[in-house]
Coordinates of C-alpha atoms and ligand atoms in Angstrom, one line a residue:
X349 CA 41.8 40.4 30.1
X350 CA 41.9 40.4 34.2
X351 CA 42.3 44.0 35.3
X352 CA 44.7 44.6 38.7
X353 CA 44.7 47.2 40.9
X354 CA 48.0 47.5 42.7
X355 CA 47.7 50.7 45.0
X356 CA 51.1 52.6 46.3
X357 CA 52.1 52.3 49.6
X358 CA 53.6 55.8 48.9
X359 CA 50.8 57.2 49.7
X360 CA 50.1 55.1 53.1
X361 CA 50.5 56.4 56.7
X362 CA 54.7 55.6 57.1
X363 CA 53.9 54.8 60.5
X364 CA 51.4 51.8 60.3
X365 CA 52.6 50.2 57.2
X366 CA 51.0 46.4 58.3
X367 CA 47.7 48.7 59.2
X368 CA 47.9 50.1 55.7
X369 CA 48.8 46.8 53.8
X370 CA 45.5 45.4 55.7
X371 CA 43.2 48.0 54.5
X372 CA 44.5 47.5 50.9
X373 CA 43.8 43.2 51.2
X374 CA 41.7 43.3 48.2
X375 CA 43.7 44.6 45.6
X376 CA 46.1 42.5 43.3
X377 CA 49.1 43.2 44.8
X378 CA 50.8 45.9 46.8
X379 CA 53.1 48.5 44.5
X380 CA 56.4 49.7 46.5
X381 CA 57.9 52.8 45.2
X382 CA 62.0 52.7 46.0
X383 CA 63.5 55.7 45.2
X384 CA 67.4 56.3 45.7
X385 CA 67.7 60.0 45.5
X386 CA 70.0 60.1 42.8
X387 CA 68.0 58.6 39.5
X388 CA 64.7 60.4 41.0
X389 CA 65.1 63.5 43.6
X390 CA 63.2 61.7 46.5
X391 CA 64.2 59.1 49.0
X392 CA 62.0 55.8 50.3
X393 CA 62.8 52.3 51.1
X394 CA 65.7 49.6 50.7
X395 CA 66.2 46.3 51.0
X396 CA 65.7 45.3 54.4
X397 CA 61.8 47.8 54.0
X398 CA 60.7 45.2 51.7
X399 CA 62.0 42.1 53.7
X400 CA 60.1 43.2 56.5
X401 CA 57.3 44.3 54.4
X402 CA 56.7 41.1 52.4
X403 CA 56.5 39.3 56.0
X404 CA 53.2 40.7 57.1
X405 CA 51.9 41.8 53.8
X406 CA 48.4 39.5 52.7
X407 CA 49.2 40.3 49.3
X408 CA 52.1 40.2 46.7
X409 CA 54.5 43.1 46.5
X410 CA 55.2 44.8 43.3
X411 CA 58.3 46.7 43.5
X412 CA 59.0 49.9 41.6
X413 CA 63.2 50.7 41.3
X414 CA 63.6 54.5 40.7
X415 CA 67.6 53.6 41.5
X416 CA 70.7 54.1 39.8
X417 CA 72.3 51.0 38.6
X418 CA 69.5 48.8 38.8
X419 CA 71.7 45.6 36.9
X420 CA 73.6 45.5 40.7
X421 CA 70.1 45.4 43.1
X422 CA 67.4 44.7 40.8
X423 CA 67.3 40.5 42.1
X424 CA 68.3 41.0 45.9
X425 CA 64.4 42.9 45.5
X426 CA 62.8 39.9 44.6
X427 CA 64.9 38.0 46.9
X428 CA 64.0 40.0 49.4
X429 CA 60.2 38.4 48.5
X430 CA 59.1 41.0 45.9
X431 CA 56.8 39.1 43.7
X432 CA 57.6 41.4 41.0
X433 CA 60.5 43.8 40.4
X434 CA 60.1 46.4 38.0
X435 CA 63.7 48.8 37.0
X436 CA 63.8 51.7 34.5
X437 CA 65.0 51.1 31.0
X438 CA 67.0 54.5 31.6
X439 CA 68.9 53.7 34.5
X440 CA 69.6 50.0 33.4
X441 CA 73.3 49.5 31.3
X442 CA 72.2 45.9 30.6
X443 CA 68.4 45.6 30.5
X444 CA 68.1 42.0 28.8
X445 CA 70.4 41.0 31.8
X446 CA 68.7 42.6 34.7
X447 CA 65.6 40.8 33.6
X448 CA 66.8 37.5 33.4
X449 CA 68.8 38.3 36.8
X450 CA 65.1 38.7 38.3
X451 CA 63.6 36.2 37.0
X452 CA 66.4 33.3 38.2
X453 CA 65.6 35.0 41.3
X454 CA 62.1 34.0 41.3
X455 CA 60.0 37.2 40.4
X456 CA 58.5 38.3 37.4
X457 CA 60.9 40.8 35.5
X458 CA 59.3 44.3 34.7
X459 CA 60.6 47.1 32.8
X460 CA 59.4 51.3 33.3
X461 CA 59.5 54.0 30.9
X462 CA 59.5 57.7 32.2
X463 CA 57.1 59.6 29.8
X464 CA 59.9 61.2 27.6
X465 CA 61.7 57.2 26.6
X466 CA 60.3 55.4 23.3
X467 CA 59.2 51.9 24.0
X468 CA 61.0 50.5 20.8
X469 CA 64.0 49.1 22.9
X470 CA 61.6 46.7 24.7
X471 CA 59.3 46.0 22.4
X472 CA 61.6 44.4 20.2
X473 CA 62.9 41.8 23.6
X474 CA 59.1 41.6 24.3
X475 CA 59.5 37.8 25.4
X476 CA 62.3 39.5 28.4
X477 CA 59.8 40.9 30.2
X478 CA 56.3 40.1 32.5
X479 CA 55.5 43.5 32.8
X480 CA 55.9 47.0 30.8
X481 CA 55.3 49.6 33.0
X482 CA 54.2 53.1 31.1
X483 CA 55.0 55.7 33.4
X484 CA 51.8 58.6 33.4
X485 CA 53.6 61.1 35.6
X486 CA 57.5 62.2 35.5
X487 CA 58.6 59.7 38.5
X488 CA 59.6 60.5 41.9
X489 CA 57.1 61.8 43.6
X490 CA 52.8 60.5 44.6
X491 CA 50.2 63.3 44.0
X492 CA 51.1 64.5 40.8
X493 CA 48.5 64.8 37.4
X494 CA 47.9 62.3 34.8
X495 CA 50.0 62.5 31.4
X496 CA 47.3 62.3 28.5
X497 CA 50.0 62.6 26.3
X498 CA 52.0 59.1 27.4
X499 CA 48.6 57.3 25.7
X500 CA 49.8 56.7 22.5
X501 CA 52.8 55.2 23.8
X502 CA 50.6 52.7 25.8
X503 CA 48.7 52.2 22.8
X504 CA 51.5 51.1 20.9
X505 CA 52.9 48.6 24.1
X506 CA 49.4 46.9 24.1
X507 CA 49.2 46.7 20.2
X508 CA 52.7 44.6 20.1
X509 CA 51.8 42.4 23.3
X510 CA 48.5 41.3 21.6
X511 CA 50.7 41.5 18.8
X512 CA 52.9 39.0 20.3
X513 CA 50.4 36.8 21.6
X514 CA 52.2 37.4 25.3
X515 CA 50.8 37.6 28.7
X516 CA 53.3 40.4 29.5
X517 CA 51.5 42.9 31.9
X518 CA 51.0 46.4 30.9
X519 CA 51.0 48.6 33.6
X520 CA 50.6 52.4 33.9
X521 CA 51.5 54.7 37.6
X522 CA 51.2 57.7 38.0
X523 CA 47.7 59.7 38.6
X524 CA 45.4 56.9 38.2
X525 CA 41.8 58.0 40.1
X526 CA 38.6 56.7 38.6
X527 CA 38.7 59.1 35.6
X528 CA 41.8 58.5 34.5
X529 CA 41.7 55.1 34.4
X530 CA 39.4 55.1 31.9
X531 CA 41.6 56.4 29.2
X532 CA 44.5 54.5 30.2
X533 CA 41.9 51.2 30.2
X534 CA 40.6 52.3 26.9
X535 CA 44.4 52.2 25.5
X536 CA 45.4 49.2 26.7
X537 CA 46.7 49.1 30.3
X538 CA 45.6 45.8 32.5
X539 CA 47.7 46.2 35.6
X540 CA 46.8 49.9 37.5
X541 CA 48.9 51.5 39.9
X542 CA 47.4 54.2 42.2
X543 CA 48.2 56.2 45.7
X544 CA 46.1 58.6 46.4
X545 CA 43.3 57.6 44.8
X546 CA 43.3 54.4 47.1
X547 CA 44.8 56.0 50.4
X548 CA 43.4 59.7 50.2
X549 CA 40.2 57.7 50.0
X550 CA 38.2 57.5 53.6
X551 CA 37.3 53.2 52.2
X552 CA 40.6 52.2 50.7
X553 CA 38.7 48.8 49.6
X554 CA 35.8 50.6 48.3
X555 CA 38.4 52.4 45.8
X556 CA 39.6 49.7 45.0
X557 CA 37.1 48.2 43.7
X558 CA 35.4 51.4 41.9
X559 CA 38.8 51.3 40.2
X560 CA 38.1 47.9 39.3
X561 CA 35.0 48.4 38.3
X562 CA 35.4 51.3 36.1
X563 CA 38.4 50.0 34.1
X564 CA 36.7 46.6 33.2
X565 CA 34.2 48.5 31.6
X566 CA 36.0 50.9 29.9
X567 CA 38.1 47.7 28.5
X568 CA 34.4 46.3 27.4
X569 CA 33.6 49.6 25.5
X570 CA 36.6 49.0 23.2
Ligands
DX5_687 C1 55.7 58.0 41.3 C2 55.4 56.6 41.8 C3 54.0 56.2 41.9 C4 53.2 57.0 42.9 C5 51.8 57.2 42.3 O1 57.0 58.2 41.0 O2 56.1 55.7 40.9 O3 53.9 54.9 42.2 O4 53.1 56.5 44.2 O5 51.1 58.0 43.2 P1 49.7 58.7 42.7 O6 48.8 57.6 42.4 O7 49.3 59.5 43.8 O8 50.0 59.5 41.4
ZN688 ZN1 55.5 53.6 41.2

């Protein structure tokens, strides 16, 4: 299993984001939190953010919908040159649709669970998505503490993907630094998202790849 780092631009300086997407040119991909004020309380980029964005950025972006009615905006993201678009199961009325509405558009499709929502509904369409995301804080806002308590759910995600014999990708976000990643490793997670951990740090690439580093072998110790 190859392990990915995708670091938050959440937690980048808003006023030098092609500075900041430099600095981060190692990692897997480049994780974009939009938030719409209404399905979370905070407020970040649209559309035209990630347009610009995916112009100057030397690796993929992995975009992160915390929106209301993702079924309506979900593929103009990875039109907008997202390589992957990721929408919560809660705010979604149609999720088999929204899925298949970002993959015509040419991005992998990716599904997120806040730590309260049962992965059951998804697991059972497993073959609808290319990413499960586990969410390890309440979403909304960078900076906050790592959810123990979401690991059996993650547990149970990994255990149906192998399960299933997919490649789905199992992502977790939310106060990832380089001790929490071992538990969330150890229980199955492949794809790592992390802010501060990467920007707070005075070598983002150097974080980078201790985070690497430590989750590979915490997916050896298994
Ligand atoms: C939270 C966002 C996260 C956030 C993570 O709602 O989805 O992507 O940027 O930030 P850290 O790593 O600081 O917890
Ligand atoms: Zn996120």
């Amino acid at each position: 299993m190859s392990i990915r780092i995708h670091p938050s631009i959440l937690a980048a300086d808003f006023a030098n984001f092609e500075r900041e997407l430099q600095r981060i040119g190692t990692a897997d991909a480049a994780h974009v939190d939009i938030m719409d004020a209404h399905f979370v309380p905070n407020l970040t980029f649209g559309i035209p953010m990630v347009e610009r964005l995916a112009e100057v950025s030397p690796i993929p972006l992995d975009a992160h919908l915390m929106i209301d009615d993702p079924d309506r905006w979900a593929a103009d993201y990875a039109r907008a040159g997202a390589a992957s678009v990721t929408f919560h199961l809660e705010a979604a009325a149609d999720p088999i649709a929204t899925a298949r509405s970002i993959r015509a558009a040419g991005a992998r499709a990716g599904v997120a669970l806040k730590p309260g929502t049962a992965a059951d509904t998804v697991l059972a369409e497993l073959a609808e998505f290319d990413l499960i995301l586990v969410m390890t804080v309440e979403p909304g806002f960078g900076g906050q503490s790592f959810m123990a308590d979401t690991m059996p759910k993650l547990r149970q995600v990994a255990t149906a993907v192998a399960e299933h014999g997919s490649s789905t990708l199992i992502q977790v976000d939310g106060g990832i630094t380089t001790e929490t990643i071992v538990e969330a490793a150890a229980h199955g997670a492949d794809t790592f998202v992390a802010g501060s951990s990467v920007f707070r740090s005075s070598d983002p690439a150097e974080a980078i790849a201790e985070l690497r580093a430590v989750a590979e072998r915490s997916v050896r110790s298994l």
